[in-house]
Coordinates of C-alpha atoms in Angstrom, one line a residue:
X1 CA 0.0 0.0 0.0
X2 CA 2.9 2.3 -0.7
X3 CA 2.1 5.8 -1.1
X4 CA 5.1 7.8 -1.8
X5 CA 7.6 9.4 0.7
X6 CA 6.2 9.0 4.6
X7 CA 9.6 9.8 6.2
X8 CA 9.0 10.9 9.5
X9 CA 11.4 12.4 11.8
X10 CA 10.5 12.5 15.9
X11 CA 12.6 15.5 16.8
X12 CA 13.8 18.1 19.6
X13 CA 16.2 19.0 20.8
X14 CA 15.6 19.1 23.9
X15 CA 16.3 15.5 26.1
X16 CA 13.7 13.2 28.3
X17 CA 10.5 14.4 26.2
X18 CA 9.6 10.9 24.6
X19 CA 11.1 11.3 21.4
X20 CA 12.0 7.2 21.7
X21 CA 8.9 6.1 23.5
X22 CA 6.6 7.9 20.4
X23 CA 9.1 6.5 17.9
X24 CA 8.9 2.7 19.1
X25 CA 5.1 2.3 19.7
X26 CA 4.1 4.7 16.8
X27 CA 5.6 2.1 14.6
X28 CA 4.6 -0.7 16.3
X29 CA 1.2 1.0 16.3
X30 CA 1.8 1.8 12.0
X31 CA 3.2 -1.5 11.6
X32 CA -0.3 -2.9 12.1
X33 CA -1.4 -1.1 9.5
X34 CA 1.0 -0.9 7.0
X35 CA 4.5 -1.5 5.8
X36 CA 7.3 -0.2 8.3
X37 CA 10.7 1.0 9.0
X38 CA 12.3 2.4 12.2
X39 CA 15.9 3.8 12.2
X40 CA 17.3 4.8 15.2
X41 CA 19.9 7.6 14.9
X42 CA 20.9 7.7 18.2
X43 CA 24.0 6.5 19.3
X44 CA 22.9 5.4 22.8
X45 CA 20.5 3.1 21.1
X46 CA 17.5 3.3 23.2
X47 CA 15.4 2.9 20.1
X48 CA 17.2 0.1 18.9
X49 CA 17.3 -1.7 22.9
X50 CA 13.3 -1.1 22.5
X51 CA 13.0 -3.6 19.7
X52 CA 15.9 -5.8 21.0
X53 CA 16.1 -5.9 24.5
X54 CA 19.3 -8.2 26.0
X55 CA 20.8 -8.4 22.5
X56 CA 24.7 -8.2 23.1
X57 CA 26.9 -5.5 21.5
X58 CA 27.8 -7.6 18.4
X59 CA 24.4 -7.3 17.3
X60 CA 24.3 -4.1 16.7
X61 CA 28.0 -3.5 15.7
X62 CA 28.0 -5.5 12.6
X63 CA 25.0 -4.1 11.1
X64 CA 23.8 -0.8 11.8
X65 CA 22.8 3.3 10.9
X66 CA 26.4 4.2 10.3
X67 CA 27.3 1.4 8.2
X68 CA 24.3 1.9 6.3
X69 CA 25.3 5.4 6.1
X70 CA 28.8 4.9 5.3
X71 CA 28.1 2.3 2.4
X72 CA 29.6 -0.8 4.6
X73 CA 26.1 -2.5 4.7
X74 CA 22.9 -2.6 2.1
X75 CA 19.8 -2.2 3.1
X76 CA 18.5 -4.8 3.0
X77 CA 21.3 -6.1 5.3
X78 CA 21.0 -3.6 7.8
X79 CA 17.0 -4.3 8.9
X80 CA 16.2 -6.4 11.0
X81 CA 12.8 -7.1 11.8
X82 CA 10.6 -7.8 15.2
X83 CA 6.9 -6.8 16.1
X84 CA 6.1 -6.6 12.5
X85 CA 8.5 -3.7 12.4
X86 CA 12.0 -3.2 10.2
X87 CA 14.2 -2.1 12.3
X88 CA 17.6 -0.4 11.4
X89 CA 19.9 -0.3 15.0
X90 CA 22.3 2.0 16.2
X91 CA 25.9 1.8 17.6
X92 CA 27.9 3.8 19.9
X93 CA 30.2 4.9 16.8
X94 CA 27.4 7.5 15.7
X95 CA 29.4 9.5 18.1
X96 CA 31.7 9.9 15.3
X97 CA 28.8 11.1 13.1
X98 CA 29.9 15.0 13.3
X99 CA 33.2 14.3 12.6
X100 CA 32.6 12.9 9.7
X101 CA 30.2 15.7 8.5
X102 CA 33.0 17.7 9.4
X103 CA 35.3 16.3 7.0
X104 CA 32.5 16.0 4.1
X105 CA 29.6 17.5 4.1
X106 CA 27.9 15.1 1.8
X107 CA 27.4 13.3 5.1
X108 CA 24.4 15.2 6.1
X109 CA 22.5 14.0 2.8
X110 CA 23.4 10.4 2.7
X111 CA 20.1 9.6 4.9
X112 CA 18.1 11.5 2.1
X113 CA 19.7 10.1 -0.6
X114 CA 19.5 6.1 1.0
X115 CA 15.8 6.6 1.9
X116 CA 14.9 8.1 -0.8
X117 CA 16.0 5.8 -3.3
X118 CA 12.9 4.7 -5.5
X119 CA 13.7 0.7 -3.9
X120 CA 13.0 2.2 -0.4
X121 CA 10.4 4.6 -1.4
X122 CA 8.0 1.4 -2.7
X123 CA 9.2 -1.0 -0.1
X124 CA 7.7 0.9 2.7
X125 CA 4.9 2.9 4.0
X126 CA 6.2 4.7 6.8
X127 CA 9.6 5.7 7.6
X128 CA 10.1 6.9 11.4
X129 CA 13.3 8.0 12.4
X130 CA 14.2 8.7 15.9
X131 CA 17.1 11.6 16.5
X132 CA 18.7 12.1 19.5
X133 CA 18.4 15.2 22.0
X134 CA 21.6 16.4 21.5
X135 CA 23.1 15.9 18.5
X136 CA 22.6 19.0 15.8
X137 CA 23.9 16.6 13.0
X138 CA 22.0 13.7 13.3
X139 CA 18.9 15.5 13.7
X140 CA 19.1 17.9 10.7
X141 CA 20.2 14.6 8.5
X142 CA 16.9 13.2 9.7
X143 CA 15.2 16.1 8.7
X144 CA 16.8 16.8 5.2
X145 CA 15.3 12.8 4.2
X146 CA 12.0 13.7 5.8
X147 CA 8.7 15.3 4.4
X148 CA 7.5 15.0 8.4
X149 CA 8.3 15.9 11.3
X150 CA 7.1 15.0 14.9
X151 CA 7.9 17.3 18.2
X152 CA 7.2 15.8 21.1
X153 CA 6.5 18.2 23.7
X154 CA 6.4 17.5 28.0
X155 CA 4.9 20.3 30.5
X156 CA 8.5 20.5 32.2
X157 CA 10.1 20.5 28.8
X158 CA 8.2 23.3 27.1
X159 CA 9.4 26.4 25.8
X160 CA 8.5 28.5 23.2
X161 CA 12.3 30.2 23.0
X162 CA 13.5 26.7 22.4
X163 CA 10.5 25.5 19.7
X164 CA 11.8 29.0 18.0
X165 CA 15.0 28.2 18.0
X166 CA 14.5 24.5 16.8
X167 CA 12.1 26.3 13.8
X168 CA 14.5 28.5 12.6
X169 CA 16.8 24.7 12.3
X170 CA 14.0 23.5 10.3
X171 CA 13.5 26.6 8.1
X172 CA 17.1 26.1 7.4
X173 CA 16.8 22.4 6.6
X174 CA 13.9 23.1 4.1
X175 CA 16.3 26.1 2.7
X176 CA 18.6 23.2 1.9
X177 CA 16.7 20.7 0.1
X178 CA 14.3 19.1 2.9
X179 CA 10.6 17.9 1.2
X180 CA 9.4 18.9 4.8
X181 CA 5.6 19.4 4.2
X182 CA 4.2 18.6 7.6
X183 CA 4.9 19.6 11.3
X184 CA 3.2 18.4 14.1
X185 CA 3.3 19.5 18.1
X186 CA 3.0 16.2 20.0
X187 CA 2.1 17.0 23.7
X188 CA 3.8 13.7 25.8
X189 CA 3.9 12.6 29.6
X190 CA 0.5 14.1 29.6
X191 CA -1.7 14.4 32.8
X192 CA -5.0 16.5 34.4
X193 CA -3.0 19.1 36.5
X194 CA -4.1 22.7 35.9
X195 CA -0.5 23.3 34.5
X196 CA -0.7 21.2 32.4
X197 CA -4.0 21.8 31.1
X198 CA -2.6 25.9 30.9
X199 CA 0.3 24.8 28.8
X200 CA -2.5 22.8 26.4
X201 CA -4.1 25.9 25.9
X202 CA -0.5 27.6 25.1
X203 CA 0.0 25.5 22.7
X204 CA -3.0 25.8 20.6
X205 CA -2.3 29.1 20.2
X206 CA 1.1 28.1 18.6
X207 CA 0.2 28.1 15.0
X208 CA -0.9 31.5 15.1
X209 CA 2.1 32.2 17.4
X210 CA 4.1 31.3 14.2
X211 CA 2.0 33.1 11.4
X212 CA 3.2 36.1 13.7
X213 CA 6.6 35.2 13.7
X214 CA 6.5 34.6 9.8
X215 CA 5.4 38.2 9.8
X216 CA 7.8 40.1 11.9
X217 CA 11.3 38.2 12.0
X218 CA 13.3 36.4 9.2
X219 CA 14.2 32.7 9.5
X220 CA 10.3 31.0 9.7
X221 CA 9.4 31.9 6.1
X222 CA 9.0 27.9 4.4
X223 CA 7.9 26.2 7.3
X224 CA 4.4 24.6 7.0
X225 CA 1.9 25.6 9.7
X226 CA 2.3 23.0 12.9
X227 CA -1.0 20.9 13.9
X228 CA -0.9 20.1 17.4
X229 CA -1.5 16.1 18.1
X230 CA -3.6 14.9 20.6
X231 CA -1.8 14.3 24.0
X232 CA -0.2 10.6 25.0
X233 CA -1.1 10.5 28.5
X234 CA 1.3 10.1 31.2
X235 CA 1.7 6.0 31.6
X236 CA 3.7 4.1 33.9
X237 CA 3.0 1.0 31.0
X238 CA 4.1 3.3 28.5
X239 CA 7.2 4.1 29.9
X240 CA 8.2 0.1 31.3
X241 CA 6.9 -1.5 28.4
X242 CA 9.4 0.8 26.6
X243 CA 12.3 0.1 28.8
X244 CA 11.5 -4.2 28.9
X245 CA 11.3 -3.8 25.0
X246 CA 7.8 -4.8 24.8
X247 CA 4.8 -3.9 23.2
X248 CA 1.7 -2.1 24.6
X249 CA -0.7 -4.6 25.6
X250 CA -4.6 -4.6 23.9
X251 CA -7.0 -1.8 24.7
X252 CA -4.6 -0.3 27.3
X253 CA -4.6 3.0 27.5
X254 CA -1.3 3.6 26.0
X255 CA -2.1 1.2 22.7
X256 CA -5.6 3.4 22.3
X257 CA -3.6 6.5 22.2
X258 CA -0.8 5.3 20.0
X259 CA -3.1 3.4 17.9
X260 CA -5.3 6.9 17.7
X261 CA -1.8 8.7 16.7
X262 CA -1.1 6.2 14.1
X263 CA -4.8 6.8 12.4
X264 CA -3.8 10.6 12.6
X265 CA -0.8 10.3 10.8
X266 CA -2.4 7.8 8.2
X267 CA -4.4 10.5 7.5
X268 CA -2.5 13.2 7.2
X269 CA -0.4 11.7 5.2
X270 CA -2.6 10.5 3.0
X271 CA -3.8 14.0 2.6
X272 CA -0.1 15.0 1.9
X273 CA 0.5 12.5 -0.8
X274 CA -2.9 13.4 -2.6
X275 CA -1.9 17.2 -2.4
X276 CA 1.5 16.9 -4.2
X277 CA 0.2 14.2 -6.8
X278 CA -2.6 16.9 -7.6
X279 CA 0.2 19.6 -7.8
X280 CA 2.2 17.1 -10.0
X281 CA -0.6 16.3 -12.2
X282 CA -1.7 20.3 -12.5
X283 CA 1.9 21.5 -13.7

């Protein structure tokens, strides 16, 4: 049921706000539905450790995101597959990832240029890529393959200085050959406290926070207005089923809500793809 580029990137960079935890049940959640890939591009691997819990080290050294990106591996040898998932693991050697960028910039578009060869592009539905809180050249990589992006937002995490500041990144990214079409706000860790409910309301208001910003400062021109997501609640089963490597069990509140955020992003997607073959067709 491929419909053309679904590369989704779950990104900010700030730490702890469930960037992982929405990248490893959203495609368990997608790959229910449809045909999957998760690549983890994060060198402490906690994406990949979600999939393969107990593995040991050689597992992930031989094939993995910087082989793949450094032409060691295919990839088709690089995926490996549990729940119904493909699964592309990292290693700690990603630390090396900036170095290498340093030395050639061509690293930054090897992701775009693997994922979005026309082989990939039919093989799979969904791409979801998770980036790493700190770690300015895996994440705009990420985002130069991707046509989507996902920010996953906490109440002790939230600030509209840093969201501005992680804009202006992707403004940059789209300046420099990123297909990014769609941005969405992702509130995570979500409970009922009045704060938390104030900071809901907050950000609501954030797409007409940025049509302002578009207006009075440079740097937000190309990016496409955000849609903010319906919250994941705050889960003690979320959060351990993560950490065990395990899925979300049936009609628990954590697999409703990630099943509902997959359906959302079917959707929206699907909207996407129509738009730009309408676009293609009209020219």
């Amino acid at each position: 049921m491929s419909m053309g580029h679904n590369i989704i990137t779950i990104a900010n960079p700030k730490g702890g706000v469930s960037k992982t935890t929405t990248a490893g049940h959203l495609s368990m959640s997608l790959g229910q539905k449809a045909k999957v890939c998760a690549i983890d591009f994060d060198r402490q691997k906690d994406l990949s450790k979600m999939f393969f819990q107990g593995y040991p080290d050689s597992f992930y050294n031989h094939a993995n995101t910087l082989t793949l990106i450094n032409f060691e591996t295919s990839f088709e040898d690089t995926i490996k597959n549990k729940y119904n998932v493909d699964v592309i693991v990292s290693c700690p050697g990603l630390r090396d990832f900036s170095m290498l960028v340093a030395k050639d910039i061509t690293y930054l578009d090897r992701a775009k240029e693997i994922l979005r060869d026309s082989t990939i592009v039919t093989k799979y539905d969904y791409i979801i890529i998770d980036t790493p809180g700190t770690g300015i050249f895996e994440t705009t990589s990420a985002i130069l393959a991707s046509d989507v992006v996902i920010i996953p937002v906490t109440t002790h995490k939230w600030s509209l200085d840093t969201l501005k500041d992680f804009f202006k990144d992707l403004n940059d990214a789209i300046k420099s050959g990123s297909k990014l079409s769609k941005m969405f706000i992702l509130p995570s860790l979500w409970g009922n406290s009045i704060e938390k409910e104030e900071i809901h309301e907050q950000l609501q208001k954030l797409p007409d926070a940025l049509l302002e910003l578009k207006k009075n400062e440079p740097g937000f021109e190309l990016l496409p207005q955000p849609k903010i997501l319906n919250p994941i609640p705050s889960s003690d089963p979320i959060r351990k089923r993560g950490e065990f490597g395990e899925p979300l069990g049936d009609n628990t509140i954590g697999k409703v809500a990630f099943d509902k955020l997959a359906d959302r992003i079917i959707k929206e997607c699907t909207i996407k793809n129509k738009t730009l073959s309408t676009s293609r067709l009209a020219r």
